[in-house]
Coordinates of C-alpha atoms in Angstrom, one line a residue:
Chain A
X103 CA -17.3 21.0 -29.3
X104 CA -20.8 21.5 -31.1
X105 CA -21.6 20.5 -34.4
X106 CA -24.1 22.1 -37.2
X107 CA -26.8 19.8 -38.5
X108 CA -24.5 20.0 -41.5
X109 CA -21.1 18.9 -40.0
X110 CA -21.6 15.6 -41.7
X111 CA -22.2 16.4 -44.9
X112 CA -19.0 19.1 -44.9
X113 CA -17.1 16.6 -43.9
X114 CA -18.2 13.9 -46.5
X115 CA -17.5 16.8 -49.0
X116 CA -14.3 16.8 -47.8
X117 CA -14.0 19.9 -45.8
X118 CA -11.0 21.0 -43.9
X119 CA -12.5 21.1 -40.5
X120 CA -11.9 23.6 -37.4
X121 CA -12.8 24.1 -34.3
X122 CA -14.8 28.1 -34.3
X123 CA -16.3 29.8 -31.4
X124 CA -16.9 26.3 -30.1
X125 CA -18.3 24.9 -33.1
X126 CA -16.6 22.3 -35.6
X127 CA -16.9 24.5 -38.4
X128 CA -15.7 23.8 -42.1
X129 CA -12.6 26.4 -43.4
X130 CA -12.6 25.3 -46.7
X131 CA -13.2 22.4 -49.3
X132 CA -11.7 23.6 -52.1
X133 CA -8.9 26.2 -51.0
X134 CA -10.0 29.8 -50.2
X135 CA -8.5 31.2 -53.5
X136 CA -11.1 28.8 -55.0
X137 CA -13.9 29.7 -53.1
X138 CA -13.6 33.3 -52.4
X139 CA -13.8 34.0 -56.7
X140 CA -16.6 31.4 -56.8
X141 CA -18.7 33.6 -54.7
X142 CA -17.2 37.0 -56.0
X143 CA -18.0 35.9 -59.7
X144 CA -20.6 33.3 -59.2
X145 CA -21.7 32.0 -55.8
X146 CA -21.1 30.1 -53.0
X147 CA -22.5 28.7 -50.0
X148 CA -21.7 29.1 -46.3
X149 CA -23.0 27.1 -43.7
X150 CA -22.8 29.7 -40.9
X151 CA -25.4 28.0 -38.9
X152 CA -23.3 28.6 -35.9
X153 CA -24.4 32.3 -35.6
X154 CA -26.9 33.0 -32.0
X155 CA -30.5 34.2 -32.9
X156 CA -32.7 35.8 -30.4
X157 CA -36.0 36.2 -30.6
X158 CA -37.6 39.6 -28.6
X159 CA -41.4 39.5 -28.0
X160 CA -43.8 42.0 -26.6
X161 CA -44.9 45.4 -26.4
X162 CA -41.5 46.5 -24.5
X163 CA -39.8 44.7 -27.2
X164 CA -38.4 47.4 -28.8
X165 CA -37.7 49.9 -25.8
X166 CA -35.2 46.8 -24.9
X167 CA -33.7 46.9 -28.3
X168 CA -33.4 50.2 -28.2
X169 CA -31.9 50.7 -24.9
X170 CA -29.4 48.0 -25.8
X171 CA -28.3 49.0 -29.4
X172 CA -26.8 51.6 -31.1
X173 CA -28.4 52.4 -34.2
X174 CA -32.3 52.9 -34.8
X175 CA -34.6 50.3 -34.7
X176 CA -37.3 51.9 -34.0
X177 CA -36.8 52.8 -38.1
X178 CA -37.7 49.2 -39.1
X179 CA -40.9 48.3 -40.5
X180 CA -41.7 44.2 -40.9
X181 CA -39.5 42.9 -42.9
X182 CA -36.7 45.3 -42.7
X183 CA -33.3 44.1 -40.8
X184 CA -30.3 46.4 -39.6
X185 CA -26.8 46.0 -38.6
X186 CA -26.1 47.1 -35.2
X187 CA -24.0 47.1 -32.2
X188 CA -24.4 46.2 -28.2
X189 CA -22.3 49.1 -26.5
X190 CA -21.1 48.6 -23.3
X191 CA -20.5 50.6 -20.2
X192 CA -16.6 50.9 -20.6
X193 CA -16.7 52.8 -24.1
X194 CA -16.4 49.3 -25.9
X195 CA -18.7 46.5 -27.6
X196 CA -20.3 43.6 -26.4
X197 CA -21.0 42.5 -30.1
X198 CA -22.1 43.5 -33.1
X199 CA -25.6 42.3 -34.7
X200 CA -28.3 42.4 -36.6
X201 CA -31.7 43.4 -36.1
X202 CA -34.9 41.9 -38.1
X203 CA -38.2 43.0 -37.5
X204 CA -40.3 40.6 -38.0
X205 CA -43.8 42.3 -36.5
X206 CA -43.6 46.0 -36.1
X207 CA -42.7 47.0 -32.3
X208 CA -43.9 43.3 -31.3
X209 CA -41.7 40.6 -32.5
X210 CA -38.3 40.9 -33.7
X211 CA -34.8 38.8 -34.3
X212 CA -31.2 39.7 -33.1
X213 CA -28.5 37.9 -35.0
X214 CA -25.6 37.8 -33.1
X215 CA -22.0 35.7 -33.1
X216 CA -21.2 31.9 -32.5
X217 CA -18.5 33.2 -29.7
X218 CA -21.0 35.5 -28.0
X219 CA -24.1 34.1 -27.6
X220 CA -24.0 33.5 -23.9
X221 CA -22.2 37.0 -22.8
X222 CA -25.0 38.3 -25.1
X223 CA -28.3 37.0 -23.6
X224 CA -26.9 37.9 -20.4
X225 CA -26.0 41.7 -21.2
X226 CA -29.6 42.1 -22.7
X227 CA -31.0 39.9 -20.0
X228 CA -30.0 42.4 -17.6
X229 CA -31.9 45.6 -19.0
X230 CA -35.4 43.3 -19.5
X231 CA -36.7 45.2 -16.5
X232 CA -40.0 45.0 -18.1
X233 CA -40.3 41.2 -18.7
X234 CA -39.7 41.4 -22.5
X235 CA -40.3 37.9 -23.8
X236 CA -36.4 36.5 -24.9
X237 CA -36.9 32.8 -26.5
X238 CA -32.6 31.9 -27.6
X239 CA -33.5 30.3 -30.3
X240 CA -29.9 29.7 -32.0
X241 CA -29.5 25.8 -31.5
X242 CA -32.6 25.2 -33.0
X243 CA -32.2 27.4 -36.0
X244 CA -30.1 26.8 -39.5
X245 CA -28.5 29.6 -41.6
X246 CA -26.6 29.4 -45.1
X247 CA -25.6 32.3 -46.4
X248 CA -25.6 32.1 -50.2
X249 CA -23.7 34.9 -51.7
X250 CA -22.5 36.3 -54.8
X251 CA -23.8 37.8 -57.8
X252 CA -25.2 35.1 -59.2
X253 CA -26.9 33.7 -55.9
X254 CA -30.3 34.8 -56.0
X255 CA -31.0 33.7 -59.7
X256 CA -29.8 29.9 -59.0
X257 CA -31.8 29.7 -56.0
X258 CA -35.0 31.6 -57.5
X259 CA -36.5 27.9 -58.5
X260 CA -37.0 26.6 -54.8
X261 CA -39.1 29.6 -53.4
X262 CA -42.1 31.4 -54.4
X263 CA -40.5 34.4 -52.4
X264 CA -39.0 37.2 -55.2
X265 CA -35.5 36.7 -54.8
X266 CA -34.0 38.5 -57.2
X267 CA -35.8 41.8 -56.5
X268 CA -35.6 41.9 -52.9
X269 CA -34.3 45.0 -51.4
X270 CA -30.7 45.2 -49.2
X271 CA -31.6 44.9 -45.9
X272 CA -35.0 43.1 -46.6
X273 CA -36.6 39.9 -45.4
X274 CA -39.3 37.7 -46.0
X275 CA -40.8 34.4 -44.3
X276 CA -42.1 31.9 -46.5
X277 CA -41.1 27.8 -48.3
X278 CA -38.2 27.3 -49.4
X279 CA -36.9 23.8 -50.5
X280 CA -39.8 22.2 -49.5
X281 CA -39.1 23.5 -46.1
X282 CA -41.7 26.0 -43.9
X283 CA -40.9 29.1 -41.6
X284 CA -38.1 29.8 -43.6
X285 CA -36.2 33.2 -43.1
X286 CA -34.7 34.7 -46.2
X287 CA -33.0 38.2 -46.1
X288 CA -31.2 40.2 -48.8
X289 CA -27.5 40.6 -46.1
X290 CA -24.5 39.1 -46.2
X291 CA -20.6 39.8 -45.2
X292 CA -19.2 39.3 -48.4
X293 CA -20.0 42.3 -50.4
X294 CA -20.9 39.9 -53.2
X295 CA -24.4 40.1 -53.2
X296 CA -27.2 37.0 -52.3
X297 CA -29.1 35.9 -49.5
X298 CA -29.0 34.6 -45.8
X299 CA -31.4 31.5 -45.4
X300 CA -32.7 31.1 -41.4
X301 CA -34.2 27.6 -41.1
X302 CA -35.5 25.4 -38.2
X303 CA -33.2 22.3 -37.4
X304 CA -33.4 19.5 -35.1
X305 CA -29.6 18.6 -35.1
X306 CA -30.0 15.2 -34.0
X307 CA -32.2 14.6 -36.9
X308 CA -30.0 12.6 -39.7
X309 CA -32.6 14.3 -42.4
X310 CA -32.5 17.3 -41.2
X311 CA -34.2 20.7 -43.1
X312 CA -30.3 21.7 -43.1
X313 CA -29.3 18.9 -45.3
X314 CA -32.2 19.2 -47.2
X315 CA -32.0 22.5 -48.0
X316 CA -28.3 22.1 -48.6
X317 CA -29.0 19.1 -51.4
X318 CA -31.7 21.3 -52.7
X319 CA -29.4 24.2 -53.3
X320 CA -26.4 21.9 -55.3
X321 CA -29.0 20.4 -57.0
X322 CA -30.1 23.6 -58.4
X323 CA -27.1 25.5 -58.9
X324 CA -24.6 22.6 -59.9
X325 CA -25.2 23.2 -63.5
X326 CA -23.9 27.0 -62.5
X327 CA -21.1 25.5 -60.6
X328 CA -22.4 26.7 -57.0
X329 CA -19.9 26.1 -54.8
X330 CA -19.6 25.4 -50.7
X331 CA -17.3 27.9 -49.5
X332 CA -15.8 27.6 -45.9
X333 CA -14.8 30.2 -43.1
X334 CA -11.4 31.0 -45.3
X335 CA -12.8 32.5 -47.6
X336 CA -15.8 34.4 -45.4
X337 CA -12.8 36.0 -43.5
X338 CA -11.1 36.6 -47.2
X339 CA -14.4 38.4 -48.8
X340 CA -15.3 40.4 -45.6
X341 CA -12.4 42.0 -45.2
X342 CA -11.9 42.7 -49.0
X343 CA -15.1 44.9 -48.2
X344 CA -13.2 46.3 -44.8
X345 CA -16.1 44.8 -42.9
X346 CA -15.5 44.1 -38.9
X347 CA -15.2 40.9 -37.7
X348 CA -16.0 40.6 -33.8
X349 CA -12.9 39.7 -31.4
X350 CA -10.3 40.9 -34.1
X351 CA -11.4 44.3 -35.4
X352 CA -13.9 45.1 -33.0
X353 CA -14.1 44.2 -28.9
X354 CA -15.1 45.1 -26.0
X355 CA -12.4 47.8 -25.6
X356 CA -12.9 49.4 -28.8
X357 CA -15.5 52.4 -29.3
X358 CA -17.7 51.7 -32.0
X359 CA -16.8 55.8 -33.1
X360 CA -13.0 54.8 -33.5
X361 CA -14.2 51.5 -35.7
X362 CA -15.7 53.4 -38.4
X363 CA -19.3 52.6 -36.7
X364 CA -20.7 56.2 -36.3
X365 CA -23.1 55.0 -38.9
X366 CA -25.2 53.0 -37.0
X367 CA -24.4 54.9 -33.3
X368 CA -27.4 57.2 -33.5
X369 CA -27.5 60.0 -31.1
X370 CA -31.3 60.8 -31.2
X371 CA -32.1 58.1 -28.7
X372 CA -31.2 56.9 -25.7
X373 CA -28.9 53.9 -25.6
X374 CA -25.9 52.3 -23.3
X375 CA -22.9 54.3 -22.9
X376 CA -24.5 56.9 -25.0
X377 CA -23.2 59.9 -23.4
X378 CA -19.6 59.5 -23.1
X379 CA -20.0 58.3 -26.9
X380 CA -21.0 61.4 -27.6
X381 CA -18.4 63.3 -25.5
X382 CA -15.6 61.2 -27.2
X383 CA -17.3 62.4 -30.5
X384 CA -17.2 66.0 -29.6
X385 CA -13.7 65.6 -28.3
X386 CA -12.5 64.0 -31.0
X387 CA -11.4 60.4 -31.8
X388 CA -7.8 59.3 -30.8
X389 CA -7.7 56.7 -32.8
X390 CA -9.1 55.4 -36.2
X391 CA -9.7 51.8 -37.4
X392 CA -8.0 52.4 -41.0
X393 CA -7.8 50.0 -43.9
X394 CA -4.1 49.4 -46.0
X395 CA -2.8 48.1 -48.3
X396 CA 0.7 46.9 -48.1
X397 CA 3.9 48.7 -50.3
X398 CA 6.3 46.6 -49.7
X399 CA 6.3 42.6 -50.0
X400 CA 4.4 40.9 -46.5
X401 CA 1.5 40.2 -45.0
X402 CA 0.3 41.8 -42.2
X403 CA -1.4 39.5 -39.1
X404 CA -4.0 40.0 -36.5
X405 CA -1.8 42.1 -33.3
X406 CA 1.3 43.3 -35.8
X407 CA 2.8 46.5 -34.8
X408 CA 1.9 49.5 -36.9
X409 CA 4.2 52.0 -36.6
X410 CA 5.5 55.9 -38.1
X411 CA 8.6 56.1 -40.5
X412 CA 11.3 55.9 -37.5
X413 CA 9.5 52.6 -36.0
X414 CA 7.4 54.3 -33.1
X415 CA 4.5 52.7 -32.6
X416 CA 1.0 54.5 -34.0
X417 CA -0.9 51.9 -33.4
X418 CA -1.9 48.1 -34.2
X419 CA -3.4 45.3 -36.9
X420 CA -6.5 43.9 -36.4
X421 CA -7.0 41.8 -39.2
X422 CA -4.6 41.2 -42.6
X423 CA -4.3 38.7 -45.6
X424 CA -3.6 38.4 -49.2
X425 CA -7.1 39.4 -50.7
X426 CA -7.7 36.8 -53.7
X427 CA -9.7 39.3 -55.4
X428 CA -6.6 42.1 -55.6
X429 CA -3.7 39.8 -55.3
X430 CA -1.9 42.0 -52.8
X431 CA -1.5 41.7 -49.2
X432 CA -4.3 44.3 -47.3
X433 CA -4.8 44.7 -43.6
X434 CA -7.3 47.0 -40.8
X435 CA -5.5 48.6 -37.8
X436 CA -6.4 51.3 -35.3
X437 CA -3.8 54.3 -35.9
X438 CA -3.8 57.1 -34.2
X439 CA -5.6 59.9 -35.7
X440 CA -3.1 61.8 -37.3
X441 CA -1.8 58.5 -39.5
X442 CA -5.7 58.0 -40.5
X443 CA -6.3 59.9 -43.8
X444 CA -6.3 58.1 -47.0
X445 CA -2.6 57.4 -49.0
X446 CA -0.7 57.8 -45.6
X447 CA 2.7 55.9 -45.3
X448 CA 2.2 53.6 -42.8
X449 CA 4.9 51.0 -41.2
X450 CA 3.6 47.5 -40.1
X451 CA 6.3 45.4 -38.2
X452 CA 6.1 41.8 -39.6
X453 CA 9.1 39.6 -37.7
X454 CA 11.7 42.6 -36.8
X455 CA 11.5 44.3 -40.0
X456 CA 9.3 47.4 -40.7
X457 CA 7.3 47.3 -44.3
X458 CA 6.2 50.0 -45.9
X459 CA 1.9 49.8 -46.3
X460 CA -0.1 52.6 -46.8
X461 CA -3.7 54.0 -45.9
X462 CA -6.5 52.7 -48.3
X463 CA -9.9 53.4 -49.1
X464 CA -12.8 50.8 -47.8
X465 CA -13.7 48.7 -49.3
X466 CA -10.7 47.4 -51.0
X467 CA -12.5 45.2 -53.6
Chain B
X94 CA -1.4 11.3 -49.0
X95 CA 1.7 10.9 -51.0
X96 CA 4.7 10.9 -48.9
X97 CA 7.6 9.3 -51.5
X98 CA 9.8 6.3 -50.5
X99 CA 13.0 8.4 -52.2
X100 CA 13.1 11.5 -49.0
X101 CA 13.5 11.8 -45.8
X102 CA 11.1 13.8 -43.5
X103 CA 11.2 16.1 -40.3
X104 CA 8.6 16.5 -37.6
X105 CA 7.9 19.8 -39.0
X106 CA 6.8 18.8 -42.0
X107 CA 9.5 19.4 -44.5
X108 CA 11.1 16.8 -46.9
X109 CA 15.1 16.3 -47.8
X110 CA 16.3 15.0 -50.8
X111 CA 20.4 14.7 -50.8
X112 CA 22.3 14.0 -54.1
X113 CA 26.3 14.2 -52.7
X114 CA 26.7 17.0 -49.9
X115 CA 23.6 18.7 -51.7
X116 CA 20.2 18.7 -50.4
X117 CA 16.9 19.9 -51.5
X118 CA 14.1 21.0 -48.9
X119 CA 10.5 21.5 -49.5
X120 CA 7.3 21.1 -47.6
X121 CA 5.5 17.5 -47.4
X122 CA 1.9 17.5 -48.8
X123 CA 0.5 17.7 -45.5
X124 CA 1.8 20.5 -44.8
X125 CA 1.0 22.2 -48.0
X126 CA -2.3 21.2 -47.1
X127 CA -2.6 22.6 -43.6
X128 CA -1.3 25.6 -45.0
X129 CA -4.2 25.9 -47.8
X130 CA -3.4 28.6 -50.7
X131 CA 0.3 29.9 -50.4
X132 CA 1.1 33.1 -51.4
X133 CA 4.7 33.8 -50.8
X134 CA 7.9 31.8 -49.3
X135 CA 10.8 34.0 -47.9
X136 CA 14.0 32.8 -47.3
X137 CA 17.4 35.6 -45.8
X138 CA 19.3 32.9 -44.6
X139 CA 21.3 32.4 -48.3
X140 CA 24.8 31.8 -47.7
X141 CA 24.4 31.8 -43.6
X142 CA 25.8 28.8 -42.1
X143 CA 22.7 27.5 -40.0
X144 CA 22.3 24.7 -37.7
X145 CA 19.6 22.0 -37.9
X146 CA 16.2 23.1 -36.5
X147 CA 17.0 26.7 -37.3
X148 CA 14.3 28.9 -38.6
X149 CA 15.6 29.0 -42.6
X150 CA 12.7 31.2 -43.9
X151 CA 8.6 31.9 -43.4
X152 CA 6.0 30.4 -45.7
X153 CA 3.1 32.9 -45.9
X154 CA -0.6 31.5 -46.7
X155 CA -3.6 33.4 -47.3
X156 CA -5.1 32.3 -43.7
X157 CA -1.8 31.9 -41.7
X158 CA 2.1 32.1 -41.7
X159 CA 4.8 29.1 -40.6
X160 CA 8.1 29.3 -40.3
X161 CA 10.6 27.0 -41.8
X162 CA 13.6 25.1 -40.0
X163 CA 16.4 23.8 -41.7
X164 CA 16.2 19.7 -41.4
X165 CA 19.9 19.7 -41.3
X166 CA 23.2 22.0 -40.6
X167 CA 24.7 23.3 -43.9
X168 CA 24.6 26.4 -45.9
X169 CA 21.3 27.0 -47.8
X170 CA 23.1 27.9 -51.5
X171 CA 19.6 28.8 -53.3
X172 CA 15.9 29.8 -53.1
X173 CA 13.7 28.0 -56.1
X174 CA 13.0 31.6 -58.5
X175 CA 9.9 30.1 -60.2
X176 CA 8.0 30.2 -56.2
X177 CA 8.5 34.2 -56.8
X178 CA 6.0 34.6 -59.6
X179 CA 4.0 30.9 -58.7
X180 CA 3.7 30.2 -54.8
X181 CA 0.9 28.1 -55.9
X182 CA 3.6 25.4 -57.0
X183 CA 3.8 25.0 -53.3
X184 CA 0.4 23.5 -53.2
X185 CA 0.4 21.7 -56.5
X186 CA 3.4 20.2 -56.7
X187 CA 5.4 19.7 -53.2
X188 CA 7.7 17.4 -54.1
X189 CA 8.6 19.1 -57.6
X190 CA 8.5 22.1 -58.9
X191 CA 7.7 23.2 -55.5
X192 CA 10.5 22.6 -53.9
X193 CA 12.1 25.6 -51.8
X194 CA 15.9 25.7 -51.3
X195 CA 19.2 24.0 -52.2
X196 CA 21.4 23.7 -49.7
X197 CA 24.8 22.2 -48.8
X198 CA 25.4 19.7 -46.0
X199 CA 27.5 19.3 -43.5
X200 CA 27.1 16.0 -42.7
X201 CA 25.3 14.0 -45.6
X202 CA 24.9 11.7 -42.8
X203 CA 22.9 13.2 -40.7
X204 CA 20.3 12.7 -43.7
X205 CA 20.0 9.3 -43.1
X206 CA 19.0 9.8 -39.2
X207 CA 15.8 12.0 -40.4
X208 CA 12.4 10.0 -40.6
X209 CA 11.7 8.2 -43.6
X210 CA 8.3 7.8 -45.4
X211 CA 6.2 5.3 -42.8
X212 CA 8.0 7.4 -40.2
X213 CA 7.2 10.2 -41.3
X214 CA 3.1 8.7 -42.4
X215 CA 2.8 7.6 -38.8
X216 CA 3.4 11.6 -36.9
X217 CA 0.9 12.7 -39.4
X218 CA -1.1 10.7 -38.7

């Protein structure tokens, strides 16, 4: 199992440790309750340095990207970043991503996930007919995201970079902490607001830039009670915001159409599995990736049955919890189309017994 | 962790504490902990003879769900009200006001043949 250039220090914090995508990851420190309203109210910070980055070089740079992903890029300018998706031949997805541009149509960054890294670089590997320069740069590079409303004040002091007026979906490359070359972008998968910090790391290096940064940021913000927030609450906060997590709501057998993607699967260029995208668009979608929220008392679980009134199936859960922010028990499930539309009754099957739920609006929170 | 000298313990990481033929079962502190933030305990078993090892209930957290097996045979008599409006008491106070169901016993003695304390310290670890 890997570590972070942080798995020390989570564990002298006290962390609750587990093993992620092959990483030894922290779940929480404080309980997810805990966390998840620090960094809806306040902020918190996640070390999610096990997340792949790629870096894409040249001047085919961007047919590759292009060819590869879903949405647009061809609509970033420097500095810009967009989420995306790697469709693949079978109607599914390889992963989802994002996209930074960090020189116009020369250089630019794909973020992609821990588990994927590997089936990744390979996919894209395999359409670099035109010797695209591909550097995998993900064990070498740090990221904390620090999120929540009250993120980008706290950190404001250790960067000349504008923080607090940076645009969603921008990014800038400057010092922070004290540290060089340092990637901050106005995303996150909380829908709380705040920043994700890229960073280079030598893990082996007991003072690492990771720790450094880390120190740097409790320093600042313990007066405003910063917090470390673990993978609990991550999984808490993005679904609260009905955002898909890779393996449980999206995979390589779903169509990006049927899970709520159509927003970044643009037609106007020419891209993997394109075509019978757009036939299954035309044709209509089977199937919907919904969000609900749950009637009766229960919590629905990753691969519950979702079913009609007289318990036939309609369909299945892809992610569920009790959302800290609501207090009620919420869920994501493909349904088949006619079960889709907001406020229907909906049946999820939680050990033999079928609870009422019905359709919600994204986000919840 | 606190694991006191007064219960006995299973392997899946409830506690027992008998006065007569009635017994008192919660989760260990370990177990709370595993668990993280616990939002609801269900128990359908009231007034069902069960044997020990059964499944008794389900103890849902915000990250996962666990069931819960009945330590030893008996007849589980009542569910602990104040868990309906405050799971939480799961996590702050195991062996107290989070305890989870009365129950009688069949044998009071098979009480005495579950792990105690440095038993129980030594599968956890």
């Amino acid at each position: 199992m890997k570590n972070t250039a942080l798995t020390r220090t989570h564990i002298a914090a006290g962390a609750k440790m587990v093993p992620f995508a092959g990483y030894n990851m922290p779940v929480s420190y404080t309980g997810i309750n805990d966390e998840h309203a620090a960094v809806r109210k306040n902020a918190g910070v996640f070390d999610v340095s096990h997340m792949g980055e790629f870096i894409l070089k040249g001047e085919h740079a961007l047919d590759l990207i292009q060819r590869v992903t879903s949405n647009d890029a061809a609509k970033l300018k420097a500095g810009q970043a967009q989420y995306s998706c790697l469709p693949n031949n079978e109607g599914g997805i390889v992963d989802d991503l994002l996209v930074y541009c960090m020189e116009e149509d020369k250089v630019y960054m794909l973020v992609v996930n821990a588990s994927n890294i590997e089936k990744d670089w390979d996919w894209i590997s395999q359409f670099n007919s035109n010797n695209v320069e591909m550097h995998n740069i993900s064990d070498k590079t740090g990221l904390l995201a620090v999120q929540g409303p009250n993120a980008t004040r706290i950190l404001q002091p250790l960067t000349e970079i504008d923080l607090m007026n940076m645009p969603y979906y921008t990014f800038a490359k400057g010092r922070f902490a004290g540290v060089d070359n340092v990637v901050i972008s106005a995303t996150g998968y909380t829908g709380a607001g705040g920043v994700e910090i890229y960073f280079p790391v030598e893990t082996d290096d007991e003072d690492n830039n990771a720790v450094k940064i880390w120190n740097a940021i409790f320093e600042v913000g313990m007066a405003d009670g910063i917090k470390p927030a673990g993978l609990g609450a991550r999984d808490t906060l993005r679904l609260e915001m009905g955002y898909c997590l890779y393996g449980n709501d999206i995979d390589d057998t779903t169509s990006p159409l049927e899970a709520g993607l159509g927003w970044i699967t643009k037609f106007t260029k020419d891209f993997t599995n394109c075509t019978a995208l757009q036939e299954q668009k035309k044709a209509g979608l089977k199937r919907k990736l919904v969000g609900f929220e749950m009637v009766d008392k229960g919590i629905p679980r990753h691969d519950y049955e979702i079913a009609d009134e007289q318990g036939a199936a309609i369909g299945i859960v892809t992610s569920g919890t009790q959302s800290p922010s609501l207090g009620k028990a919420i869920g994501m499930g493909y349904v088949n189309t006619a079960f889709a539309s907001i406020g229907t009754p909906i049946f999820i099957r939680v050990r033999e017994k079928l609870l009422q739920a019905r359709v919600a609006k994204l986000p919840f929170a | 962790m606190n694991y006191p000298d007064n219960l006995r313990y299973t392997k899946d990481h409830e506690w027992v504490s008998l006065e007569g033929n009635v017994a008192t079962i919660g989760i260990t502190e370990f177990a709370q902990g595993e668990l993280g933030d616990i939002v609801y305990v269900e128990v359908e078993t009231i007034g069902k003879p069960l044997a020990a090892g059964e499944v008794f209930g389900t103890v849902e957290a915000v990250k996962t769900v666990s069931d819960l097996f009945l330590p030893v045979a008996g007849t589980i008599t009542e569910l602990n009200d104040a868990l309906g409006s405050s799971p939480e008491l799961v996590n702050s106070d195991p062996y107290g006001k989070g305890w989870m169901v009365k129950m009688t016993v069949d044998n009071p003695a098979e009480v005495e043949s579950l792990l105690d304390a440095s038993g129980y310290q030594s599968v956890v670890g």
